[in-house]
Coordinates of C-alpha atoms and ligand atoms in Angstrom, one line a residue:
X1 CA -55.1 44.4 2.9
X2 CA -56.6 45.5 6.6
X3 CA -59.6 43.8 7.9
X4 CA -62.2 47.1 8.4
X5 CA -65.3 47.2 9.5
X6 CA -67.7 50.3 9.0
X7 CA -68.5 51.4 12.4
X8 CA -72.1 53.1 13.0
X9 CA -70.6 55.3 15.9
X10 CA -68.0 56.9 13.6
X11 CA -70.2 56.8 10.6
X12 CA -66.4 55.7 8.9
X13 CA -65.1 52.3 7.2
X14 CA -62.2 51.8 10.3
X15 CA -59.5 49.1 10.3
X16 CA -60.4 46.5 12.9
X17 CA -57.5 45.7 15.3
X18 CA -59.2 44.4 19.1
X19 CA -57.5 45.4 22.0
X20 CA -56.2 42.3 23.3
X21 CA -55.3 40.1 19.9
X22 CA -55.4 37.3 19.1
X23 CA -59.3 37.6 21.2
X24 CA -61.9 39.2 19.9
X25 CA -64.7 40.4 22.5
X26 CA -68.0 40.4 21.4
X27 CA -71.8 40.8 21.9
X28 CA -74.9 40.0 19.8
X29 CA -78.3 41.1 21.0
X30 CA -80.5 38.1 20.7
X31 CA -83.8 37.2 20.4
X32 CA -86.7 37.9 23.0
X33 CA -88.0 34.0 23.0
X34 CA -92.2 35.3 22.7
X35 CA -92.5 33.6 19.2
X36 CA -91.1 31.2 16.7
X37 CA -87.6 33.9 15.2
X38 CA -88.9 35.0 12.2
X39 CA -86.2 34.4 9.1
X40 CA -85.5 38.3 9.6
X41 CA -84.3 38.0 12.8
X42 CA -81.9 35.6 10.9
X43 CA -81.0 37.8 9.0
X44 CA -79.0 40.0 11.9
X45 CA -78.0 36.4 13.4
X46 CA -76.7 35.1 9.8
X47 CA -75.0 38.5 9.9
X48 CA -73.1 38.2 13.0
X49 CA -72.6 34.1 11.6
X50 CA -70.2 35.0 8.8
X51 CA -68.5 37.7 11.2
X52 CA -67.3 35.3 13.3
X53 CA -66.5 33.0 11.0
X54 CA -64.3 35.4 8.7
X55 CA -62.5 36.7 12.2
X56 CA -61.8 33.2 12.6
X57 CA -60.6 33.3 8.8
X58 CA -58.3 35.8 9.8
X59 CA -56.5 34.3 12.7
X60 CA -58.5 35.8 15.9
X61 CA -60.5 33.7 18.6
X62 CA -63.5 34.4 20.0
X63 CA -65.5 35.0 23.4
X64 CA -68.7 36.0 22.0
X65 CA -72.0 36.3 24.0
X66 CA -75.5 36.5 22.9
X67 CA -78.5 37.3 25.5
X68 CA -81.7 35.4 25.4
X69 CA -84.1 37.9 26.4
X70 CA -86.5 35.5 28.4
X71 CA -87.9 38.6 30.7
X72 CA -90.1 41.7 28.8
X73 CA -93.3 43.4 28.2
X74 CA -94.5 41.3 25.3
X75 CA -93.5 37.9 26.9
X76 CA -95.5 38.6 30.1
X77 CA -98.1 39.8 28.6
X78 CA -98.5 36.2 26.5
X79 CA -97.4 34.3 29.5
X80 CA -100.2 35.6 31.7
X81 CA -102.5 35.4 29.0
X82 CA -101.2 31.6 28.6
X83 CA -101.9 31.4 32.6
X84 CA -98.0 30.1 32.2
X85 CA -95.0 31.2 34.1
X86 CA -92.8 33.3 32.2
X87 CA -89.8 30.2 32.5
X88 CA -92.4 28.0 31.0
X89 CA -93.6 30.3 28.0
X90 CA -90.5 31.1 27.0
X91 CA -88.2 27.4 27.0
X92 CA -90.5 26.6 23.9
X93 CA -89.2 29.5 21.8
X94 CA -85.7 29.4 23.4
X95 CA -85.7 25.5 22.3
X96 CA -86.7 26.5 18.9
X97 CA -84.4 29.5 18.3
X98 CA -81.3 26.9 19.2
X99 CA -83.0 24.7 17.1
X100 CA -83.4 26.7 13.8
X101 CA -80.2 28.4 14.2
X102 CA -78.6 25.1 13.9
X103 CA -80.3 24.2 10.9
X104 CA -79.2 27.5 9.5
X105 CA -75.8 26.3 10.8
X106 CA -75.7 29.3 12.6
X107 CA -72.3 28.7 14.8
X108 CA -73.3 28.8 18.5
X109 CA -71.3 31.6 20.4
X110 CA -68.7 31.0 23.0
X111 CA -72.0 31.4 25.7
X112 CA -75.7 32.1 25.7
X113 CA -76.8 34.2 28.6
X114 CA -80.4 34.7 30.2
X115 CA -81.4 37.7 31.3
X116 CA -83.2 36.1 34.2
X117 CA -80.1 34.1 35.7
X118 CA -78.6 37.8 35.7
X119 CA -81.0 39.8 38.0
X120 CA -78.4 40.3 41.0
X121 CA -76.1 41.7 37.9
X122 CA -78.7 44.2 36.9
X123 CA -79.3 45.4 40.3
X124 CA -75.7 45.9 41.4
X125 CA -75.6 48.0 37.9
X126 CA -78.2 49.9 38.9
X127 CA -77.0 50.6 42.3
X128 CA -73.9 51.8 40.6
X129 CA -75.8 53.7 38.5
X130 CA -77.5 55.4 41.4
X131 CA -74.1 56.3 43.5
X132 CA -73.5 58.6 40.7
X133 CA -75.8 60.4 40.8
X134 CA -78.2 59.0 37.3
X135 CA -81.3 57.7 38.3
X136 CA -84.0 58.7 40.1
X137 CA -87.5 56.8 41.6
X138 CA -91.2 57.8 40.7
X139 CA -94.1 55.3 41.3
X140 CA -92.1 52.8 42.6
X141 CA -89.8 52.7 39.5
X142 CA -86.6 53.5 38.3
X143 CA -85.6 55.8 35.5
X144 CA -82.1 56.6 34.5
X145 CA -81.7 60.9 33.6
X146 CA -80.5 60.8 30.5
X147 CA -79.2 65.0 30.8
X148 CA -77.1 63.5 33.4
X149 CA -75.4 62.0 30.4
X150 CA -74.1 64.6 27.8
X151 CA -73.3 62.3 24.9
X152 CA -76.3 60.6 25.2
X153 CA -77.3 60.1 21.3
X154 CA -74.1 60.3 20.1
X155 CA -74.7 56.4 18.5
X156 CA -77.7 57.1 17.0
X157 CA -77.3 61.1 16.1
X158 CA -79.9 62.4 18.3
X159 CA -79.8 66.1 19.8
X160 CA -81.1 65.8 23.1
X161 CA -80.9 69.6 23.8
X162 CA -84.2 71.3 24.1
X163 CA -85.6 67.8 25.6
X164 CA -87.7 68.2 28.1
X165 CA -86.0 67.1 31.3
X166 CA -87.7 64.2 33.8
X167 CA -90.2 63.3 30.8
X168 CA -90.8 59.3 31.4
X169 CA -90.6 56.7 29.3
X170 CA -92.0 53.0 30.6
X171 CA -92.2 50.4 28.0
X172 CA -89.3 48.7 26.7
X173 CA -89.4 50.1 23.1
X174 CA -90.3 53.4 21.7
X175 CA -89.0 55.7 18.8
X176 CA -86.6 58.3 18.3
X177 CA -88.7 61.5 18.5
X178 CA -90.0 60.0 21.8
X179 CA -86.6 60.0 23.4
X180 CA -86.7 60.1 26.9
X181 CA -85.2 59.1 30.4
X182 CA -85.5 55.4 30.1
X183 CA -86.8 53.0 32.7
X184 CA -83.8 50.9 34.7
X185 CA -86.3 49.0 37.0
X186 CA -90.4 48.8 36.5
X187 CA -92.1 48.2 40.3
X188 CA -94.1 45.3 40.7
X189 CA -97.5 45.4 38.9
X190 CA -100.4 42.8 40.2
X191 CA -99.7 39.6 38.5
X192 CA -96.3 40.4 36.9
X193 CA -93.4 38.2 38.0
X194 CA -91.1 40.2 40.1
X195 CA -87.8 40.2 42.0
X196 CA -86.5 41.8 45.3
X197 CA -84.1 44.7 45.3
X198 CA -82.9 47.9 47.4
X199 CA -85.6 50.0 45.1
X200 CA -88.1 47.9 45.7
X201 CA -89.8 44.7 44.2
X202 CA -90.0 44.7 40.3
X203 CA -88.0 43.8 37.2
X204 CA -85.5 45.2 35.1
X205 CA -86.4 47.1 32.3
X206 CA -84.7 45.5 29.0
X207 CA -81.8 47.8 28.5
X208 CA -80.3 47.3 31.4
X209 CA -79.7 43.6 30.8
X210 CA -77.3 43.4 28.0
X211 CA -75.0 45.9 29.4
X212 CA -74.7 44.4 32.5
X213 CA -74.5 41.0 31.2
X214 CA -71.7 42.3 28.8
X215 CA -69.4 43.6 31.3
X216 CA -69.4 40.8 33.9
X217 CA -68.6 38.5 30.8
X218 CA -66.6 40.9 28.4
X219 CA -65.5 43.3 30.9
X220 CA -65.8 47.1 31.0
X221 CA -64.9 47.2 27.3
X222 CA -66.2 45.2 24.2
X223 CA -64.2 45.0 20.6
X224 CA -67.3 44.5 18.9
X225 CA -71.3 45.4 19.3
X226 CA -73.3 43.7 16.8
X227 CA -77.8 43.8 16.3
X228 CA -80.3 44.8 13.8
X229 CA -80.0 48.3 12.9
X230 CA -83.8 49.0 14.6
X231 CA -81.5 48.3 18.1
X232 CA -79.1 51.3 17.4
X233 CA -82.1 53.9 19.0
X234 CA -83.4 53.8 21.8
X235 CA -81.7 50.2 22.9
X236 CA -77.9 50.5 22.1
X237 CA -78.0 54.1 23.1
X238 CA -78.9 53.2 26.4
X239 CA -76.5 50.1 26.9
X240 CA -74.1 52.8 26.2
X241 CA -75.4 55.0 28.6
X242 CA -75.5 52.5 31.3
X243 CA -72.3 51.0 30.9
X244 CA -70.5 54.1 30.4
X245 CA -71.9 55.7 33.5
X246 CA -70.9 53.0 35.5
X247 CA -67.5 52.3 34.4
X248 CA -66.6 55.9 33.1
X249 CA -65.1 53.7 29.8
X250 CA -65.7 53.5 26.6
X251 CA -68.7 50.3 26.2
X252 CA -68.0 49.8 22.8
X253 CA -64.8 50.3 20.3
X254 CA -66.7 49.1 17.2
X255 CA -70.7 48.7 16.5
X256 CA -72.0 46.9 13.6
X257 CA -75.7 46.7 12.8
X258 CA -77.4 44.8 9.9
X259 CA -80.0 46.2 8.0
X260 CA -83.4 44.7 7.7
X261 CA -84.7 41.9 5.8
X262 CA -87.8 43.1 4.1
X263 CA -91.0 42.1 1.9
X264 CA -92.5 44.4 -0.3
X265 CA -91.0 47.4 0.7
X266 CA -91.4 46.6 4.7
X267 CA -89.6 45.5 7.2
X268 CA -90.2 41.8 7.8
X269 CA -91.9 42.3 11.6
X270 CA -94.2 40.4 14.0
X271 CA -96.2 43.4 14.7
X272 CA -96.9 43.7 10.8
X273 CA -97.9 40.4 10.8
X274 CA -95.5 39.8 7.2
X275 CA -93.5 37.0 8.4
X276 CA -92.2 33.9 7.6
X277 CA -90.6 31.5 10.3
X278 CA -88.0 29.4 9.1
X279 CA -90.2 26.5 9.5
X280 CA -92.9 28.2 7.2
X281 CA -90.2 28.7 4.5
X282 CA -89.0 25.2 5.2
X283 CA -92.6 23.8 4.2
X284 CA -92.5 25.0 0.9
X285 CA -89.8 22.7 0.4
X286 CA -87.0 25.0 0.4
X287 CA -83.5 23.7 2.2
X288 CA -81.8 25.0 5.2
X289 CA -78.7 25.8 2.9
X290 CA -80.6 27.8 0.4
X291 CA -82.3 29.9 3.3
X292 CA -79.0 30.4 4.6
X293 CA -77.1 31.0 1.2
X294 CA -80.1 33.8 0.5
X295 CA -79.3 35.4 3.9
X296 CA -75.6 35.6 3.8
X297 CA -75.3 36.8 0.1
X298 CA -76.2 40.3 0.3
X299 CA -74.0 42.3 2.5
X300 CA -75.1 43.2 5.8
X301 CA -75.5 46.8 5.3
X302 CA -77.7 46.8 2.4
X303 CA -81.0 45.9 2.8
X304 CA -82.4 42.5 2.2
X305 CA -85.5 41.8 -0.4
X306 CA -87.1 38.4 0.7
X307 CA -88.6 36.9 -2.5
X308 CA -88.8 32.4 -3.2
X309 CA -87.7 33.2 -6.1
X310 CA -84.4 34.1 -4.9
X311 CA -84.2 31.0 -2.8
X312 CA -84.7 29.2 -6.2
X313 CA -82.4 31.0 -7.3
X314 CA -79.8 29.9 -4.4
X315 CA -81.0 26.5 -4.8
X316 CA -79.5 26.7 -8.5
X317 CA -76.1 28.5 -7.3
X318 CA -75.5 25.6 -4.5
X319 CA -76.4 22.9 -7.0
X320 CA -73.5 24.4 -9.4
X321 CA -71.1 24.8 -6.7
X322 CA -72.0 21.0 -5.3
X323 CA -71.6 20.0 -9.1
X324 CA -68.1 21.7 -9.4
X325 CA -67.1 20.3 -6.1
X326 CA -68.0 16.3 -7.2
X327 CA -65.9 17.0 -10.2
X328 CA -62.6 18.2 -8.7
X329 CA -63.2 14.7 -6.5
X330 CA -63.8 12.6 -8.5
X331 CA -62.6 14.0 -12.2
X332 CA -59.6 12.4 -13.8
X333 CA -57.0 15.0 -14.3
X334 CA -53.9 14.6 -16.7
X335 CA -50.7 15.0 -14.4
X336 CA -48.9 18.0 -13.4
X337 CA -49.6 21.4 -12.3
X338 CA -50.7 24.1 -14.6
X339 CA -49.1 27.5 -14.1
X340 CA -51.7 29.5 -15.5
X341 CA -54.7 27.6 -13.8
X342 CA -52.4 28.1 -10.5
X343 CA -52.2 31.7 -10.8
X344 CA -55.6 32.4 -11.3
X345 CA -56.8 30.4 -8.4
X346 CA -54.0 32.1 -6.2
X347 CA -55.7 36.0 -8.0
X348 CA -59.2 34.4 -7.2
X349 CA -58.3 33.6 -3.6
X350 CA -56.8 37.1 -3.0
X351 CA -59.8 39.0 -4.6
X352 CA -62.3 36.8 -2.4
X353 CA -60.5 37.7 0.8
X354 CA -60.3 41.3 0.0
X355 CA -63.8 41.7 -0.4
X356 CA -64.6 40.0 3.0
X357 CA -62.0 42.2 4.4
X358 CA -64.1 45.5 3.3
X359 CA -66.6 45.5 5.8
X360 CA -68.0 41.8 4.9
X361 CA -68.8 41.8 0.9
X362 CA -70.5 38.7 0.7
X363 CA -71.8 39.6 -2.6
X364 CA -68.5 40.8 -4.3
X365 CA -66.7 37.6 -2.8
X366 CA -69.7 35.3 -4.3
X367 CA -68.7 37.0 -7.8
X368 CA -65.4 35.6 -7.6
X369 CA -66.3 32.7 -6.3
X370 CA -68.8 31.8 -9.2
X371 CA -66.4 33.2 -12.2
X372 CA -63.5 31.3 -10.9
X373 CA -66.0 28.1 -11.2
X374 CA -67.0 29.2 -14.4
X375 CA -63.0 29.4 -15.7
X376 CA -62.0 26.3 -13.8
X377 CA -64.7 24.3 -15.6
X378 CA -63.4 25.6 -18.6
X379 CA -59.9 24.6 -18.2
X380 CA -60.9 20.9 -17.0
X381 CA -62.7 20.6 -20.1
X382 CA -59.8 22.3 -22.1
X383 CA -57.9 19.5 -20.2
X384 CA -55.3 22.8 -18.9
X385 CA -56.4 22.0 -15.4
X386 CA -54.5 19.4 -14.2
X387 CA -53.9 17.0 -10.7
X388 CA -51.5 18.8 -9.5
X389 CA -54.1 21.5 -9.1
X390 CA -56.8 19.9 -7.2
X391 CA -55.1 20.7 -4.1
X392 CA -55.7 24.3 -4.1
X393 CA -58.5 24.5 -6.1
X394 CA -60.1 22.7 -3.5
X395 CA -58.6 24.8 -1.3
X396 CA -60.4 28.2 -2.2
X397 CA -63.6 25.8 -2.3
X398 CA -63.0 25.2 1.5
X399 CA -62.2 29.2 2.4
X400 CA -65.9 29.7 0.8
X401 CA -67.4 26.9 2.5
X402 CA -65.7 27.8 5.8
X403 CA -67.7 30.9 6.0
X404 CA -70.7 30.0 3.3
X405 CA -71.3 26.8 4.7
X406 CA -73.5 25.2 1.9
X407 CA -72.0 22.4 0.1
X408 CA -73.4 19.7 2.7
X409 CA -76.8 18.9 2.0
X410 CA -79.2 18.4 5.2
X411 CA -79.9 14.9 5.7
X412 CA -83.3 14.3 5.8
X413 CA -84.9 13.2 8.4
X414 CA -84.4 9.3 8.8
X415 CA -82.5 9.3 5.9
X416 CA -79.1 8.3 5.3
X417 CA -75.8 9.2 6.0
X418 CA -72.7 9.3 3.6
X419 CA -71.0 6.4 4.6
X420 CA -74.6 4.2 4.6
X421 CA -74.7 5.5 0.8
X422 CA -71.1 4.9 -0.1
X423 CA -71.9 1.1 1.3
X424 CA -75.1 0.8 -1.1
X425 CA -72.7 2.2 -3.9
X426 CA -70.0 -0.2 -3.1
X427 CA -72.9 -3.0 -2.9
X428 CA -74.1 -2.2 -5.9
X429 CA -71.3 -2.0 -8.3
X430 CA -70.1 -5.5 -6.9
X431 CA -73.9 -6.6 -7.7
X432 CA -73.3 -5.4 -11.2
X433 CA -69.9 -6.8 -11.9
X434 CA -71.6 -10.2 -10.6
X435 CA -74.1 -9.5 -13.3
X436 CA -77.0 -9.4 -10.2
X437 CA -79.0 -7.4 -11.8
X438 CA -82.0 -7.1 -10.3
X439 CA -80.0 -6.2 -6.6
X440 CA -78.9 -3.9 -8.6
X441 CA -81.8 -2.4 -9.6
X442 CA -83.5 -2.1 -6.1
X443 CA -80.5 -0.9 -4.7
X444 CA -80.5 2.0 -7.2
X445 CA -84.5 2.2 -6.2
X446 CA -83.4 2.7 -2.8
X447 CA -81.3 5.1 -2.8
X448 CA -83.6 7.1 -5.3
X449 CA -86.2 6.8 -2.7
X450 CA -83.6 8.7 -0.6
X451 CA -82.9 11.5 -2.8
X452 CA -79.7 9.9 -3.7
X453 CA -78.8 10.2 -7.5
X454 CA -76.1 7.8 -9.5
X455 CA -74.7 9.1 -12.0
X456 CA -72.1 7.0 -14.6
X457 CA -69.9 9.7 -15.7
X458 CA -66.7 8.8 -17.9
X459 CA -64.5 8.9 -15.0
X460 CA -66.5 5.9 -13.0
X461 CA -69.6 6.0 -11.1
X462 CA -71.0 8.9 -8.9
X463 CA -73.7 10.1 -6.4
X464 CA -75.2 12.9 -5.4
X465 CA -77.9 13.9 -3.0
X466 CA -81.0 16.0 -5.2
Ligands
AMP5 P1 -86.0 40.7 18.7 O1 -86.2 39.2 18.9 O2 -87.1 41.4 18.2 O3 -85.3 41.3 19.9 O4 -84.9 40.8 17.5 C1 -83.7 40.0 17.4 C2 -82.8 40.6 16.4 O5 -83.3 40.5 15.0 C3 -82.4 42.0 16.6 O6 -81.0 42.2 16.4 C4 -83.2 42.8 15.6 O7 -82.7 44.0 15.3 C5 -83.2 41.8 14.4 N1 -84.3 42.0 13.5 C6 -85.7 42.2 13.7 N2 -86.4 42.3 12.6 C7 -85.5 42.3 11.6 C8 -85.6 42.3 10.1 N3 -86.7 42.4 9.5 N4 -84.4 42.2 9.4 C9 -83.2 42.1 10.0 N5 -83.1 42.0 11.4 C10 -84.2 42.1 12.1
ZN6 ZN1 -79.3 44.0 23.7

């Protein structure tokens, strides 16, 4: 079955095919490094995670940028109030965000850009922009004309007749009913860090950065868009805007948004004040796998209801899937290879992959994933399952874990790693066999200490991290 994607410019489920296979161009708005990411922000980022991971699945390779917004209203307006330089305000939150999305195991695109190592970028758009005939200057800033632009709205289905023309818009982000020619480059205001350029000193207004950014890196045009759906108005419209205008091509073949993460009924916001940071949610004890399981299992167009009792709940489902895992290592397994058992891992695989290849079905593939446990545990307790199908049992494990990325638990800090426990097992079962049983005993102590469980199952001794 075809990979397809459901594109928000079409409105349509489309098959995905990139223009220049086996690469797949690609951008993904990141954060704007004010604050700690908040775990819906993640959400999109998780979102855009398991994209490239299942594109990767499915044979293509990647050049995939993500901005770091490091230059905006909201992270002036702290920075001055901080008395800090904008560079200095924001490497704290940069740091962060690289830090948490690694804990999420968040796979790092092919580059991370900054919007202030692209300035000359911006203004060479801009003076593109302006040889066409788009833009025009009031108060010492830029604004592009968006009437100059007939399919301006198209993305985000906005009728811009009956607008009124030269209306203004300044700040970064507004709503739809406020459309209005957008601002390409704000002159310098006292105190504000600022740059040279042929329209005076000032700083880019936020669109403008990701479209330029995408075309020197991507070219003039990109396989694949991705955000949060709040980007689609007024941002995305007006990347396309600028990019089209400057190239006169098409700035995007295929744009995915994720919807939002929300708490009671709202989106999960800074400016509502209902959020939790990964770090809060890590506090309460939860682990980075169960925050990322939670995130990954409900299919990024549907909305996403952040409760802990769904992270218990993903604590349970990785547990089960850890258990099953242990068991196809380590269980003893009559010889052979069971037909039936065969065939339905071979039906499981298929059904998994065709519901990641409709649009990303995270929860429809988890189904399959979790009943073919269920029926596999059956048949190695029947004793149908056999050796001869560890191999591609295991197999269908890894295409989950390739994209899921749960079954390794997050060592804890200072703790220890696999091999130092494999070494304390190994020490210990000689200590035992010697009948030394007090090492024994603190060696089991130890390891306790460390979260590390033994367990003496028929088919020899095991561990486990809890
Ligand atoms: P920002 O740092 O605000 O520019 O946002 C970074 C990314 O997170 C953007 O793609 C946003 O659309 C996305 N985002 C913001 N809030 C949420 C939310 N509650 N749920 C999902 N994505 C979000
Ligand atoms: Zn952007």
């Amino acid at each position: 079955m075809a990979l397809r994607f459901f594109n928000t410019l079409t409105q349509q489920l489309e098959e995905f095919a990139p223009l220049g296979p086996p690469v797949v161009r690609m951008y993904t708005c990141g954060p704007t490094v004010y604050h700690y990411v908040h775990i819906g922000n993640f959400r999109s980022f998780t979102f855009q995670d398991i994209l490239r991971r299942w594109l990767r699945c499915r044979g293509y390779q990647l050049q995939h940028i993500m901005n770091i917004t490091d230059v905006e209203d909201k992270i002036i307006r702290n920075a001055m109030a901080k008395n800090q330089s904008i560079g200095e305000y924001t490497a704290q939150y940069e740091k962060a965000f690289l830090e948490d999305s690694a804990l999420l195991r968040l796979e790092r695109p092919e580059r991370f850009v900054r919007a202030t190592e692209h300035i000359a970028e911006m203004i060479a758009a801009i003076e593109a922009l302006a040889a066409n005939g788009h833009t025009y200057q009031s108060e010492g800033s830029t604004y592009f004309r968006i009437a100059s632009f007939p399919t301006y709205g198209r993305l985000s289905r906005l009728h811009i007749e009956g607008m009124q023309a030269g209306a203004r818009v300044d700040v970064d982000e507004y709503e739809k009913d406020d459309a209005r020619d957008f601002v390409l480059w704000k002159g310098r205001r006292e105190g504000e860090p600022y740059w040279d350029s042929p329209f005076g000193e000032g700083r880019p207004g936020w669109h403008i950065e990701c479209s330029a950014m995408a075309n020197k890196y991507l070219g003039e045009t990109l396989d694949i868009h991705t955000g949060g759906i709040d980007l689609t108005f007024p941002h995305h419209e007006n990347e396309i805007a600028q990019a089209e205008c400057v190239n006169h091509k098409q700035f995007v073949r295929y744009w995915l948004h994720a919807e939002h993460l929300i708490v009671e009924g709202q989106k999960m916001s800074k400016s509502l004040g209902n959020f939790y940071t990964l770090r809060d949610v890590l506090d309460r004890g939860y682990s980075p796998e169960a925050i990322r399981y939670r995130l990954a299992a409900v299919p990024y167009r549907n909305k996403l209801n952040f409760t802990f009792a769904d992270l218990e709940a993903a604590e349970t489902a990785i547990e089960r899937l850890r258990n099953f895992d242990l068991r196809l290592r380590t269980g003893k397994f009559s010889e052979g290879k069971c037909p039936e058992v065969s065939a339905r891992i071979q039906k499981a695989r298929l059904d998994f992959e065709g519901h990641m290849d409709e649009d990303l079905n995270t929860a429809a593939a988890l189904g399959v994933i979790f009943e073919y446990v269920r029926e596999t545990n059956a048949a190695m307790d029947s004793g149908q399952f056999c050796g001869g199908n560890v191999e591609e049992a295991h197999g269908l494990l890894g295409l989950f874990d390739a994209l899921f990325d749960v079954l390794k638990p997050t060592a804890k800090e200072g703790g220890l790693s696999d091999a130092e426990v494999e070494a304390l097992v190994a020490e210990r079962q000689q200590a035992r066999s010697a009948r030394d049983f007090k090492r024994s005993d603190e060696i089991r102590d130890q390891l306790a200490a460390q979260g590390v469980i033994l367990e003496d199952t028929r088919d020899g001794m095991r561990w486990k991290r809890k």
